[in-house]
Short mmCIF file of C-alpha atoms in Angstrom, two decimals:
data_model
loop_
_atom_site.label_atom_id
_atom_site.label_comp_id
_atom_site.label_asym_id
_atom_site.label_seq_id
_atom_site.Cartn_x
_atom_site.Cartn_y
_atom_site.Cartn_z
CA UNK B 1 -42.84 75.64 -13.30
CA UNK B 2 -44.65 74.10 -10.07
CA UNK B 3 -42.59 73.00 -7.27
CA UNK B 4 -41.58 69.18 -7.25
CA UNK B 5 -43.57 68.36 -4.50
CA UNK B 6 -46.54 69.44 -5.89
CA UNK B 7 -46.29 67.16 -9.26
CA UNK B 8 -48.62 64.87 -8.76
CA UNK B 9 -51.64 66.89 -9.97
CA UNK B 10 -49.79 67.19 -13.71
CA UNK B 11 -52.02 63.56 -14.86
CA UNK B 12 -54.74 66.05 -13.89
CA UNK B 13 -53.52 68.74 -15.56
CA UNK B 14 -53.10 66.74 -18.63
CA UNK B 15 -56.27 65.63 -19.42
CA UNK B 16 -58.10 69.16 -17.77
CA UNK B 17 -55.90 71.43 -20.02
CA UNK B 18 -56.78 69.24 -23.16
CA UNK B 19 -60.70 69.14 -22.52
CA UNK B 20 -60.43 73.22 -21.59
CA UNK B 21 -58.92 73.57 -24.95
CA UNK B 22 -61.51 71.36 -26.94
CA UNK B 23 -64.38 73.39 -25.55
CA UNK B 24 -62.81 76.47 -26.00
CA UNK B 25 -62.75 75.29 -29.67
CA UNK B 26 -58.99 75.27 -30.65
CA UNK B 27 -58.32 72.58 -33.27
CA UNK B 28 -57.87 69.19 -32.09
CA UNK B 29 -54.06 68.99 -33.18
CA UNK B 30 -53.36 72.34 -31.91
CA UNK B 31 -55.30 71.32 -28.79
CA UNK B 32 -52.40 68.49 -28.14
CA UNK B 33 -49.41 70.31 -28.97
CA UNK B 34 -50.14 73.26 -26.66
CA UNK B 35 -51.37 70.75 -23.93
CA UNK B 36 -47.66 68.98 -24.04
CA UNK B 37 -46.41 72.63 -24.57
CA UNK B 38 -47.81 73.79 -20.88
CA UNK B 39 -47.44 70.15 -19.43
CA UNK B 40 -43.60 70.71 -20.12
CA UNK B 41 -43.50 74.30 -19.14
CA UNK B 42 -45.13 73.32 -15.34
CA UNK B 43 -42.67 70.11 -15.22
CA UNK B 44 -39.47 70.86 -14.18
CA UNK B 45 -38.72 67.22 -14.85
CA UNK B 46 -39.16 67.29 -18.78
CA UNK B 47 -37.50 70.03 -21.25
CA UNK B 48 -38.86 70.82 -24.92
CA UNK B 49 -36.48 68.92 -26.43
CA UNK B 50 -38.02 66.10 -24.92
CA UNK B 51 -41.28 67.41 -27.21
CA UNK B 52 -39.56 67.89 -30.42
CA UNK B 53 -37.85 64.48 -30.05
CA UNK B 54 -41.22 62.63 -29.57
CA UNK B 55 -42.98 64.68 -32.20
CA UNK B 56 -40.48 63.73 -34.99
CA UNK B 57 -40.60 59.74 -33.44
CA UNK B 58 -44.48 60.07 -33.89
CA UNK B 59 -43.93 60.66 -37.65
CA UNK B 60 -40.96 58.78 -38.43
CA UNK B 61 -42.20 55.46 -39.40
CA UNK B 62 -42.20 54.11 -43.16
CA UNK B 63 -45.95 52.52 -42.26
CA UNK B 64 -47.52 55.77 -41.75
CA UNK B 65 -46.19 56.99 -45.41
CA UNK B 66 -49.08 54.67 -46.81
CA UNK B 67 -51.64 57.17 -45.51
CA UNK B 68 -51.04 60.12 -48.14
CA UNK B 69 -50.38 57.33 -50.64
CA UNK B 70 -53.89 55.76 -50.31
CA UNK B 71 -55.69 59.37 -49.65
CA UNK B 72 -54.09 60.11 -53.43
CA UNK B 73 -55.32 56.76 -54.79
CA UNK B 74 -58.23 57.71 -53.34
CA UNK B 75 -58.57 61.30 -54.65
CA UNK B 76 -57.63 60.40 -58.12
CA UNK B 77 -60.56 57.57 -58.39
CA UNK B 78 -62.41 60.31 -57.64
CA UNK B 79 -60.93 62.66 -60.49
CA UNK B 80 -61.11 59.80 -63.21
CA UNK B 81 -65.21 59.50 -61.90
CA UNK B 82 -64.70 55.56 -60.82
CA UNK B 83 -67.18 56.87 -58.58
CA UNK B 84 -69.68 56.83 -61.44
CA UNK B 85 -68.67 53.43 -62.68
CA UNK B 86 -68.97 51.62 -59.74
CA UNK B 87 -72.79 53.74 -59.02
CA UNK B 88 -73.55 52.40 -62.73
CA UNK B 89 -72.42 48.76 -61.77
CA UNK B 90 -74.31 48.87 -58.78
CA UNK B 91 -77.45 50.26 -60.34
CA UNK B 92 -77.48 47.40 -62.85
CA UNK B 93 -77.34 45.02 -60.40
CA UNK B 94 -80.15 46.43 -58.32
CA UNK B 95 -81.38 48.77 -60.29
CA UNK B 96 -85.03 47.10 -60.00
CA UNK B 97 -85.36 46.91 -56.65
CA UNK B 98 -87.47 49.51 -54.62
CA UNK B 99 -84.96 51.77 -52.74
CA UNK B 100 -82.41 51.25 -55.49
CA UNK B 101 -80.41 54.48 -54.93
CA UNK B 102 -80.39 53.83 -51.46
CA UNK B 103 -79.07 50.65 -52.01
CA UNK B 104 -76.72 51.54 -54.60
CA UNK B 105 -75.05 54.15 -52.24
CA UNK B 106 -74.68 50.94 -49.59
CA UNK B 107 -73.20 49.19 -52.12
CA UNK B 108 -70.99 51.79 -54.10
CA UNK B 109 -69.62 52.81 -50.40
CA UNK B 110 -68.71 49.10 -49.67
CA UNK B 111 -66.85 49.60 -52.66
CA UNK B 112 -65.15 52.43 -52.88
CA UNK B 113 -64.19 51.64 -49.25
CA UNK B 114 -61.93 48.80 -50.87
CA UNK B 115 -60.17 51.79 -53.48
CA UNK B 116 -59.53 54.18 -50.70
CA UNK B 117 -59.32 53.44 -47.56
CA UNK B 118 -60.75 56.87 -46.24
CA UNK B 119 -64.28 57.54 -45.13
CA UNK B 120 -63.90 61.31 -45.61
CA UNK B 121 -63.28 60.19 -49.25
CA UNK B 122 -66.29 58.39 -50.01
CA UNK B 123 -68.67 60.54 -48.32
CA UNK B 124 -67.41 63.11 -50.24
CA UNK B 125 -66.90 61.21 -53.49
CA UNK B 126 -70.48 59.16 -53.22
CA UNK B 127 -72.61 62.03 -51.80
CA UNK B 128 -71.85 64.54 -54.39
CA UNK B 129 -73.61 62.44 -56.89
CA UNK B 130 -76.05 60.40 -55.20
CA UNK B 131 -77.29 62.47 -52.56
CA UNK B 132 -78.20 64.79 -55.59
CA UNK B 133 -79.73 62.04 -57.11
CA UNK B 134 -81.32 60.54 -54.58
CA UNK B 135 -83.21 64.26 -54.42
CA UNK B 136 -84.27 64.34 -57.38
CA UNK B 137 -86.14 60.72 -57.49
CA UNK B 138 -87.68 61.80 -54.37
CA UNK B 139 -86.04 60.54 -51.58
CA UNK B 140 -86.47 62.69 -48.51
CA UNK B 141 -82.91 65.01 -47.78
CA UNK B 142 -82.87 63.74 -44.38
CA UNK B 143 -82.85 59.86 -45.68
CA UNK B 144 -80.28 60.70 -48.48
CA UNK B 145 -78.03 62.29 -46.13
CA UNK B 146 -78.36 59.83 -43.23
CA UNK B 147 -77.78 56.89 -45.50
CA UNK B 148 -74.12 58.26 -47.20
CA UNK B 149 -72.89 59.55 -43.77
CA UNK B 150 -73.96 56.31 -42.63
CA UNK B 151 -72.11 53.99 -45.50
CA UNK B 152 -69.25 55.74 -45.53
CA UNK B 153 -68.29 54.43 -42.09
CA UNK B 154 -66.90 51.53 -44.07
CA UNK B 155 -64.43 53.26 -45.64
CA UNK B 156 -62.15 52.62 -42.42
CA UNK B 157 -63.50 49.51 -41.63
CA UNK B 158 -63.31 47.54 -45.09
CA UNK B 159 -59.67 47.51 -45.72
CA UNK B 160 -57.18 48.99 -47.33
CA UNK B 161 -58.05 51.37 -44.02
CA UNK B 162 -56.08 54.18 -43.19
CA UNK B 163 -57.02 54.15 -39.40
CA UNK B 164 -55.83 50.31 -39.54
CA UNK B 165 -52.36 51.33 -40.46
CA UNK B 166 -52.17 53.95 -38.16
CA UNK B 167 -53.77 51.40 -35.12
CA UNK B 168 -50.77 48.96 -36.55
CA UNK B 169 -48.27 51.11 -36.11
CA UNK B 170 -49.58 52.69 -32.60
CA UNK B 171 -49.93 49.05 -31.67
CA UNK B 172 -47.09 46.66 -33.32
CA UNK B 173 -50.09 44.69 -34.49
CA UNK B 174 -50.31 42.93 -38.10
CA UNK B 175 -51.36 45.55 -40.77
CA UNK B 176 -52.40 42.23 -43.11
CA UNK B 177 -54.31 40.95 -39.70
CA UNK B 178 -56.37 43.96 -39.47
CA UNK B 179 -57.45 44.51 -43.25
CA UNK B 180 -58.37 40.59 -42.97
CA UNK B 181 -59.80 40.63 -39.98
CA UNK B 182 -62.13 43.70 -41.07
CA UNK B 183 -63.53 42.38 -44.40
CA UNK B 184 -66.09 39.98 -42.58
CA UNK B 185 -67.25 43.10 -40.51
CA UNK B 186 -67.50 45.97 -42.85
CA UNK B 187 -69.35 43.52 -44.99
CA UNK B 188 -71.85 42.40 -42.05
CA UNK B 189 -72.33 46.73 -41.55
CA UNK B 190 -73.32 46.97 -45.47
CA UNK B 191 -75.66 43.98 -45.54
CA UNK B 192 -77.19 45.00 -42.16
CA UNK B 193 -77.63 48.76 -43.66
CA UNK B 194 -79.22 47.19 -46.55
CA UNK B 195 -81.81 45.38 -44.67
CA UNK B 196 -82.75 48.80 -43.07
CA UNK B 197 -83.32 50.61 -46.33
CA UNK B 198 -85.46 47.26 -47.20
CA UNK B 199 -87.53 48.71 -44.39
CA UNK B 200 -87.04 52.27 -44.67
CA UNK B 201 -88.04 53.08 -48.32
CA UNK B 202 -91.30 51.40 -48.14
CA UNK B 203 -92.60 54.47 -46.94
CA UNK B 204 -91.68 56.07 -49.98
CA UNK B 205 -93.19 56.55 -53.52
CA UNK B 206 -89.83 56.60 -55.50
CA UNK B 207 -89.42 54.52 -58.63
CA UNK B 208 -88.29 51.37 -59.85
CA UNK B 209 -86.06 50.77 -63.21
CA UNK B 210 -86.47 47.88 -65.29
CA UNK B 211 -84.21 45.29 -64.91
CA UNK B 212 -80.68 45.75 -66.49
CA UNK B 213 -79.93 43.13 -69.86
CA UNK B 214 -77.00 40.85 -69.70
CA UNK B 215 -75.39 42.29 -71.85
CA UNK B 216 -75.78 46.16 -69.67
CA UNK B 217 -74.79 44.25 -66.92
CA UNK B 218 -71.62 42.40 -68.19
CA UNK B 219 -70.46 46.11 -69.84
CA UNK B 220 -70.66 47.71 -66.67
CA UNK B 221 -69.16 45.02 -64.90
CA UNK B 222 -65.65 45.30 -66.97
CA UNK B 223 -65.29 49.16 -65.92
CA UNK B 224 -66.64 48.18 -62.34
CA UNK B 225 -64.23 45.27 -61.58
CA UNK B 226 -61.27 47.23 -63.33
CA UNK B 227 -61.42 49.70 -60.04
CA UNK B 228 -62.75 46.85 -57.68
CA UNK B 229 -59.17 44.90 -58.36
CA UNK B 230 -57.16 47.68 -56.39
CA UNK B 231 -57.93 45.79 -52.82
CA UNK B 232 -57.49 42.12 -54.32
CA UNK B 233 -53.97 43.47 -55.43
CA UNK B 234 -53.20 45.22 -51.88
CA UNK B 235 -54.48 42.65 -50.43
CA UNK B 236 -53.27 39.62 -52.11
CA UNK B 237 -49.98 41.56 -51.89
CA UNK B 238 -49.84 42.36 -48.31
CA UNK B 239 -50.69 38.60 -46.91
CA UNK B 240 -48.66 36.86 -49.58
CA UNK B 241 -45.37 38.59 -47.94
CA UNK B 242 -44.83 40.48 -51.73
CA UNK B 243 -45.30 44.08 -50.50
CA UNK B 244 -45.52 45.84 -47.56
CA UNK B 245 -47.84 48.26 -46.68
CA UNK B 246 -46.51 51.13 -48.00
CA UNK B 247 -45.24 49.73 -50.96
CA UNK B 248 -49.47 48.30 -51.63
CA UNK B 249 -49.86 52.12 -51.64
CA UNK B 250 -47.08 52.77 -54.07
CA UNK B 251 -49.23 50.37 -56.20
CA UNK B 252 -52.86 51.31 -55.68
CA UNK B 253 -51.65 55.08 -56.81
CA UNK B 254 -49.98 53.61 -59.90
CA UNK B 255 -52.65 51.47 -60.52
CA UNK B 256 -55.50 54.47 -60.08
CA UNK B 257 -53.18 56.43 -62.76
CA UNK B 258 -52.99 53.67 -64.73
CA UNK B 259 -56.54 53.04 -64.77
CA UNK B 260 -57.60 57.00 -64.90
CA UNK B 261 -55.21 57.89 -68.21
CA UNK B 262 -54.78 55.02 -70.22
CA UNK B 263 -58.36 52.79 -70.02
CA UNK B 264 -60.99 55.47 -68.73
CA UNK B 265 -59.16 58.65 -70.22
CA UNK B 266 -60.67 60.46 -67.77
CA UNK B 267 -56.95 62.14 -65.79
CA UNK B 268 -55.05 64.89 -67.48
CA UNK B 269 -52.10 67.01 -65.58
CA UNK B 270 -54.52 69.25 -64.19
CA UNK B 271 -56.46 66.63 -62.50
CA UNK B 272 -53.76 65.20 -60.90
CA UNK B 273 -52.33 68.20 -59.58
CA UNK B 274 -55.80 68.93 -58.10
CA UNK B 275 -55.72 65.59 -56.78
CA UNK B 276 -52.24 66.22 -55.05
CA UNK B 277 -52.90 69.50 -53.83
CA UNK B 278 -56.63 68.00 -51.93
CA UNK B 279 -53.85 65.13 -50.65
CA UNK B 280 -51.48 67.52 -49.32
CA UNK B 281 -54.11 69.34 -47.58
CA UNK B 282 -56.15 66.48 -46.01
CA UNK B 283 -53.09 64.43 -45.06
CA UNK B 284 -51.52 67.35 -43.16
CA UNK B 285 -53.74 67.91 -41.25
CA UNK B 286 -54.45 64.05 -40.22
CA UNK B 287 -50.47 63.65 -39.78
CA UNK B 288 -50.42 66.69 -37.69
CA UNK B 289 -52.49 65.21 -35.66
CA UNK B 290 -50.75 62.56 -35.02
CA UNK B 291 -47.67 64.42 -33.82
CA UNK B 292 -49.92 66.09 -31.75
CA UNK B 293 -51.05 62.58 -30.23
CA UNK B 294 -47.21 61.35 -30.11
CA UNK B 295 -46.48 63.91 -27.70
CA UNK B 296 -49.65 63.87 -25.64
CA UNK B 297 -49.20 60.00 -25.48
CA UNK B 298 -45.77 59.72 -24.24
CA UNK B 299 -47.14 62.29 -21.50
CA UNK B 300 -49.53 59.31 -20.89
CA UNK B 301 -46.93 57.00 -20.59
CA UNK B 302 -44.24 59.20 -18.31
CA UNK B 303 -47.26 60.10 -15.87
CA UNK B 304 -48.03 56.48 -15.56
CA UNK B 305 -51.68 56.77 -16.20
CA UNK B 306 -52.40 53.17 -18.18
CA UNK B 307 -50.83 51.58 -14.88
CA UNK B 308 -52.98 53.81 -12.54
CA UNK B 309 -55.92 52.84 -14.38
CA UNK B 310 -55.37 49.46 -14.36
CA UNK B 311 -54.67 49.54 -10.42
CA UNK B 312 -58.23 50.34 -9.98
CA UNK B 313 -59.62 48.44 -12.99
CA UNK B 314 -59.71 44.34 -12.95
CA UNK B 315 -61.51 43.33 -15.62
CA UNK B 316 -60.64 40.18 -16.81
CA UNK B 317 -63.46 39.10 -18.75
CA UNK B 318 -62.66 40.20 -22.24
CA UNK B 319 -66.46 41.01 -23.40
CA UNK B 320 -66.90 43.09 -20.62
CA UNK B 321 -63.40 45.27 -21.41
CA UNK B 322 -64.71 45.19 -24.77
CA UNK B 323 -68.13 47.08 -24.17
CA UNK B 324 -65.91 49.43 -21.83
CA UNK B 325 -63.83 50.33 -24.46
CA UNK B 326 -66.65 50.99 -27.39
CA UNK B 327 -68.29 53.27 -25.07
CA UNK B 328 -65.43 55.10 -23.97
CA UNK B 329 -64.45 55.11 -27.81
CA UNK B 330 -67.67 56.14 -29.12
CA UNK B 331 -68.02 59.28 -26.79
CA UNK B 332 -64.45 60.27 -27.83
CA UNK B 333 -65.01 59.73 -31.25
CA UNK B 334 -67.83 62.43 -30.85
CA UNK B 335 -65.63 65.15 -30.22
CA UNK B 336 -62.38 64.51 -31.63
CA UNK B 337 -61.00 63.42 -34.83
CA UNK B 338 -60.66 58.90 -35.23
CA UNK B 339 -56.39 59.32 -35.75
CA UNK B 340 -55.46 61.33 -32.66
CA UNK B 341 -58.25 59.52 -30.71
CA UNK B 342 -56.61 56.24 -30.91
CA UNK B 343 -53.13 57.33 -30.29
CA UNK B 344 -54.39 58.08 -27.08
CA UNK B 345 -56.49 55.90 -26.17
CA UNK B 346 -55.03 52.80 -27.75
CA UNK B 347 -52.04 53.29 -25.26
CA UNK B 348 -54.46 52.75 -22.52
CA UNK B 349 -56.35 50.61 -23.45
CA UNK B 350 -53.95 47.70 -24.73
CA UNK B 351 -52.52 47.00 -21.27
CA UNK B 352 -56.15 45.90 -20.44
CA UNK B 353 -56.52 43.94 -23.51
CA UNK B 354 -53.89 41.98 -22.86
CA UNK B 355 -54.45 41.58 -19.17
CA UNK B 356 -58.13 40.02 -20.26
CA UNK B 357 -57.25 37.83 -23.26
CA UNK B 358 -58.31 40.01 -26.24
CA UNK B 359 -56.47 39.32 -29.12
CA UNK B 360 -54.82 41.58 -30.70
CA UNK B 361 -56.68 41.60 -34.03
CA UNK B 362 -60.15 41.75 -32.15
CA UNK B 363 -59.08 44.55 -30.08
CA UNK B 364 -57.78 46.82 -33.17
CA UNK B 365 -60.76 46.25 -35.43
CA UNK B 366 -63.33 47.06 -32.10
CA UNK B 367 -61.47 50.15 -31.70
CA UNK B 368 -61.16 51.25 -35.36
CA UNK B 369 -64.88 50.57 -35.52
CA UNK B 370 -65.88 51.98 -32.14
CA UNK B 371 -64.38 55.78 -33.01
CA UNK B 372 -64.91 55.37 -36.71
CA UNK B 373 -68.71 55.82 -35.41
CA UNK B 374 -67.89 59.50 -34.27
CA UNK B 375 -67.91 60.20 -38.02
CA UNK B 376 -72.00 60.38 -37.59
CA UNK B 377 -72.35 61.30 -34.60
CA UNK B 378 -72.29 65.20 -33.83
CA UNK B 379 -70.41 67.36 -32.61
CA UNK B 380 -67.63 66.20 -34.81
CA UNK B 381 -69.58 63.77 -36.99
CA UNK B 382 -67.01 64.85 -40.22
CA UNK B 383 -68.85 62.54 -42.94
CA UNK B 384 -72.22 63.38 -41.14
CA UNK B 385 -71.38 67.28 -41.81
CA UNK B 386 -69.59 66.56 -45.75
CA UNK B 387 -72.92 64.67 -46.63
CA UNK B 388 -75.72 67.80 -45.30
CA UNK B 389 -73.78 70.29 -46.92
CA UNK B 390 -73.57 68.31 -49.99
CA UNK B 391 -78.10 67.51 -49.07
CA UNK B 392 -78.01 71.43 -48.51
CA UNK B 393 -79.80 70.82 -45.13
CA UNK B 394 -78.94 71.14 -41.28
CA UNK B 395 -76.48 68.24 -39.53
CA UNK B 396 -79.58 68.20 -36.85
CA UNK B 397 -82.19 67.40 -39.33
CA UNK B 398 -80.43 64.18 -40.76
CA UNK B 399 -79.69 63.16 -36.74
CA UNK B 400 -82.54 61.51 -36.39
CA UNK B 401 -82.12 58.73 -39.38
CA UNK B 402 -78.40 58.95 -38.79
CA UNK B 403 -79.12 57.35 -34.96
CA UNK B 404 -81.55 54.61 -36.41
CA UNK B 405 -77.79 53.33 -38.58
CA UNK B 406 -75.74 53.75 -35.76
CA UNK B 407 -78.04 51.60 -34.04
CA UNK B 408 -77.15 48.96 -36.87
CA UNK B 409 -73.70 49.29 -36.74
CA UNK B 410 -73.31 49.04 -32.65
CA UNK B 411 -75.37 45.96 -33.10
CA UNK B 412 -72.74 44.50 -35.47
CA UNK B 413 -70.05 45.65 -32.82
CA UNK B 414 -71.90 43.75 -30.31
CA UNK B 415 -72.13 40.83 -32.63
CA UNK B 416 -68.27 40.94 -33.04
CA UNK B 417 -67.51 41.37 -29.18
CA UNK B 418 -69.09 38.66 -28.53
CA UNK B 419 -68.41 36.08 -31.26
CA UNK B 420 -65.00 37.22 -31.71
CA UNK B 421 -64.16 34.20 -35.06
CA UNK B 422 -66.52 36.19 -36.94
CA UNK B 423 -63.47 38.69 -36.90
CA UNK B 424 -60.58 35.75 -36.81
CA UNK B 425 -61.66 33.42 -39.18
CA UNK B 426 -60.30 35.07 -42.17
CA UNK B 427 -57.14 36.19 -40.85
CA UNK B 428 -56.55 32.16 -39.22
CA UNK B 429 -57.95 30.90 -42.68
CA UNK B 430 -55.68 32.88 -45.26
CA UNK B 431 -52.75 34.03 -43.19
CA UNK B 432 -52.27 32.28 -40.21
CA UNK B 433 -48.78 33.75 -39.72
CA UNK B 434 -50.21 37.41 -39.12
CA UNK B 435 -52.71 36.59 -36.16
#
């Protein structure tokens, strides 16, 4: 315990202790709760029950039970092989086009982004069979890798998202708001990836299928739109006022076990259990996390650090704070995991927001954007590393492809920052009453 006169290097301390940790390699989660552990141990002003009280408050909210709900709706699409539906459904439709893997795993990502809400998910869930596939036909690993890691960004962009609950909750701001507000742009990131493989495959001899019958087309469509009506039923839930968030979760799990045993026949008790048990294990350690971040952001708060920041920081045009913030966000989101990034940096940054004008819809679906694009980018880069183990090559050998997509996607960002109704005009059109 330091003597009271000598408290003022603890904001110091906070953010030094974390970073020591980080490089030292201790688990982000960990990483928090030890930092708040020593912060508390040096303060005579704060006791540990002051931690265990803020780490229970940083879990106790009904919101935050929809993200092991959609990770399981998620997880059993996976075990009743939507997956391969919607790749079938997609292949029909573009089937005949050159690049038509790459484009199907655009296009299967956009959609599985709308089933589970988790990036992590559909990386996983899309790579293991197209990245295979995409092998085979001749598609350089690098490419086949880059492109997956890269389209499964969406997964937290095109709603139901699990980091736009979370941001809600950290942020009081409209859960319906954000999934609106982040169709338009998760859309604009798939069409702008597909223009790149447009230009990207013509480099390559792979082949071209004939092109699917009606009749093909309208047979995969029934099992494809079966799975695609999970987000028009959260959705069409959420902004009509019939369900809140977590109850759309309730739904889209009973709907995925609906869909898995009695149309596809695809989930048995085993699968489920398997299902549950990956759930458990993902979701504990994202929620984990996220005490972790509770703790570390009340710290934030009691040291006063948004209000120091903004003492020295005027910025009151709102593109300007906006650019700040994606850079800040996409160097964070390098090194440390998208959920305990924004509880700590959403705190600090929202002050600012406000202060320039930003509205709160804007704001959250910049920042869920900005650190969902540490996902590709090394050294944490989670759905870049899922997708080259699943290629069976080194994260550094897909880098280079990976960069030319996050190019793409900071260009959208850019796009939104500055026409900010290409975000708002969904959310003002359908549900005015959430922005």
């Amino acid at each position: 315990m330091i003597p009271m006169d000598a408290v003022f290097i603890l904001p110091w301390l906070l953010f030094g202790l974390l970073g020591v940790l980080i490089i030292a390699g201790v688990p982000i989660a960990m990483a928090l709760v030890l930092t708040a552990a020593g912060m508390i141990l040096l303060d005579p002003r704060l006791t540990y029950w002051v931690m265990f009280q803020r780490m229970y408050n940083g879990m106790d909210s009904f919101v935050l039970l929809a993200v092991p709900l959609f990770l399981l709706a998620g997880n059993l699409m996976n075990a009743a092989r939507i997956t391969d539906r919607l790749i079938t459904l997609c292949m029909r439709l573009v089937g005949h086009f050159k690049g038509a893997l790459a484009h199907v795993n655009v296009m299967v990502s956009m959609l599985f982004a709308g089933v589970s809400g988790s990036s992590t998910a559909d990386s996983a869930g899309v790579g293991t069979v197209l990245i295979p596939a995409m092998q085979r036909e001749g598609y350089p690993s690098h490419f086949s890798v880059a492109v997956t890691a890269a389209s499964s960004v969406m997964g937290i962009i095109i709603p139901p998202s699990i980091n736009m609950i979370v941001w809600g909750a950290l942020t009081n701001t409209s859960i319906a708001g954000l999934f609106l507000g982040g169709i338009l742009p998760g859309v604009m990131i798939g069409v702008a990836q597909l223009a790149l493989n447009v230009g990207y495959v013509r480099r390559y001899q792979v082949p071209v299928r004939r092109r699917a019958s009606l009749i093909e087309l309208a047979r995969s469509s029934k099992d494809g739109l079966l799975a695609a009506g999970i987000p028009v039923v959260i959705i069409g839930g959420i902004t009509l006022g019939l369900v809140t968030p977590t109850e759309a979760a309730v739904i889209a799990v009973l709907y995925a076990l609906a869909l898995g045993t009695l149309v596809y026949r695809e989930l048995n008790l085993a699968k489920v259990l398997d299902a549950s048990t990956d759930t458990v294990r993902l979701c504990s350690l994202s929620l984990f996390s996220l005490v972790g971040a509770a703790i570390f952001g009340y710290l934030i708060s009691f040291y006063q650090i948004p209000p120091k920041l903004m003492a020295g920081v005027n910025i009151s045009d709102p593109v300007m704070l906006l650019l700040l913030m994606t850079a800040v966000m996409l160097v964070i989101g390098t090194f440390m995991d998208s959920l305990p990034a924004m509880a700590i940096m959403a705190p600090i940054f929202q002050p600012l927001a406000m202060q320039a004008g930003v509205h709160p819809v804007q704001f959250g679906v910049i920042g869920v954007m900005a650190l969902g694009l540490g996902l590709i980018t090394p050294p944490y880069g989670l759905c870049l590393m899922i997708s080259a183990k699943i290629g069976g090559i080194p994260l550094l050998q897909a880098l280079g492809t990976t960069l030319l997509y996050l190019a793409v996607m900071l260009g959208v960002i850019l796009l939104l920052i500055l026409y900010p109704d290409l975000i708002l005009m969904l959310p003002r059109l359908i549900a005015p009453d959430f922005v």
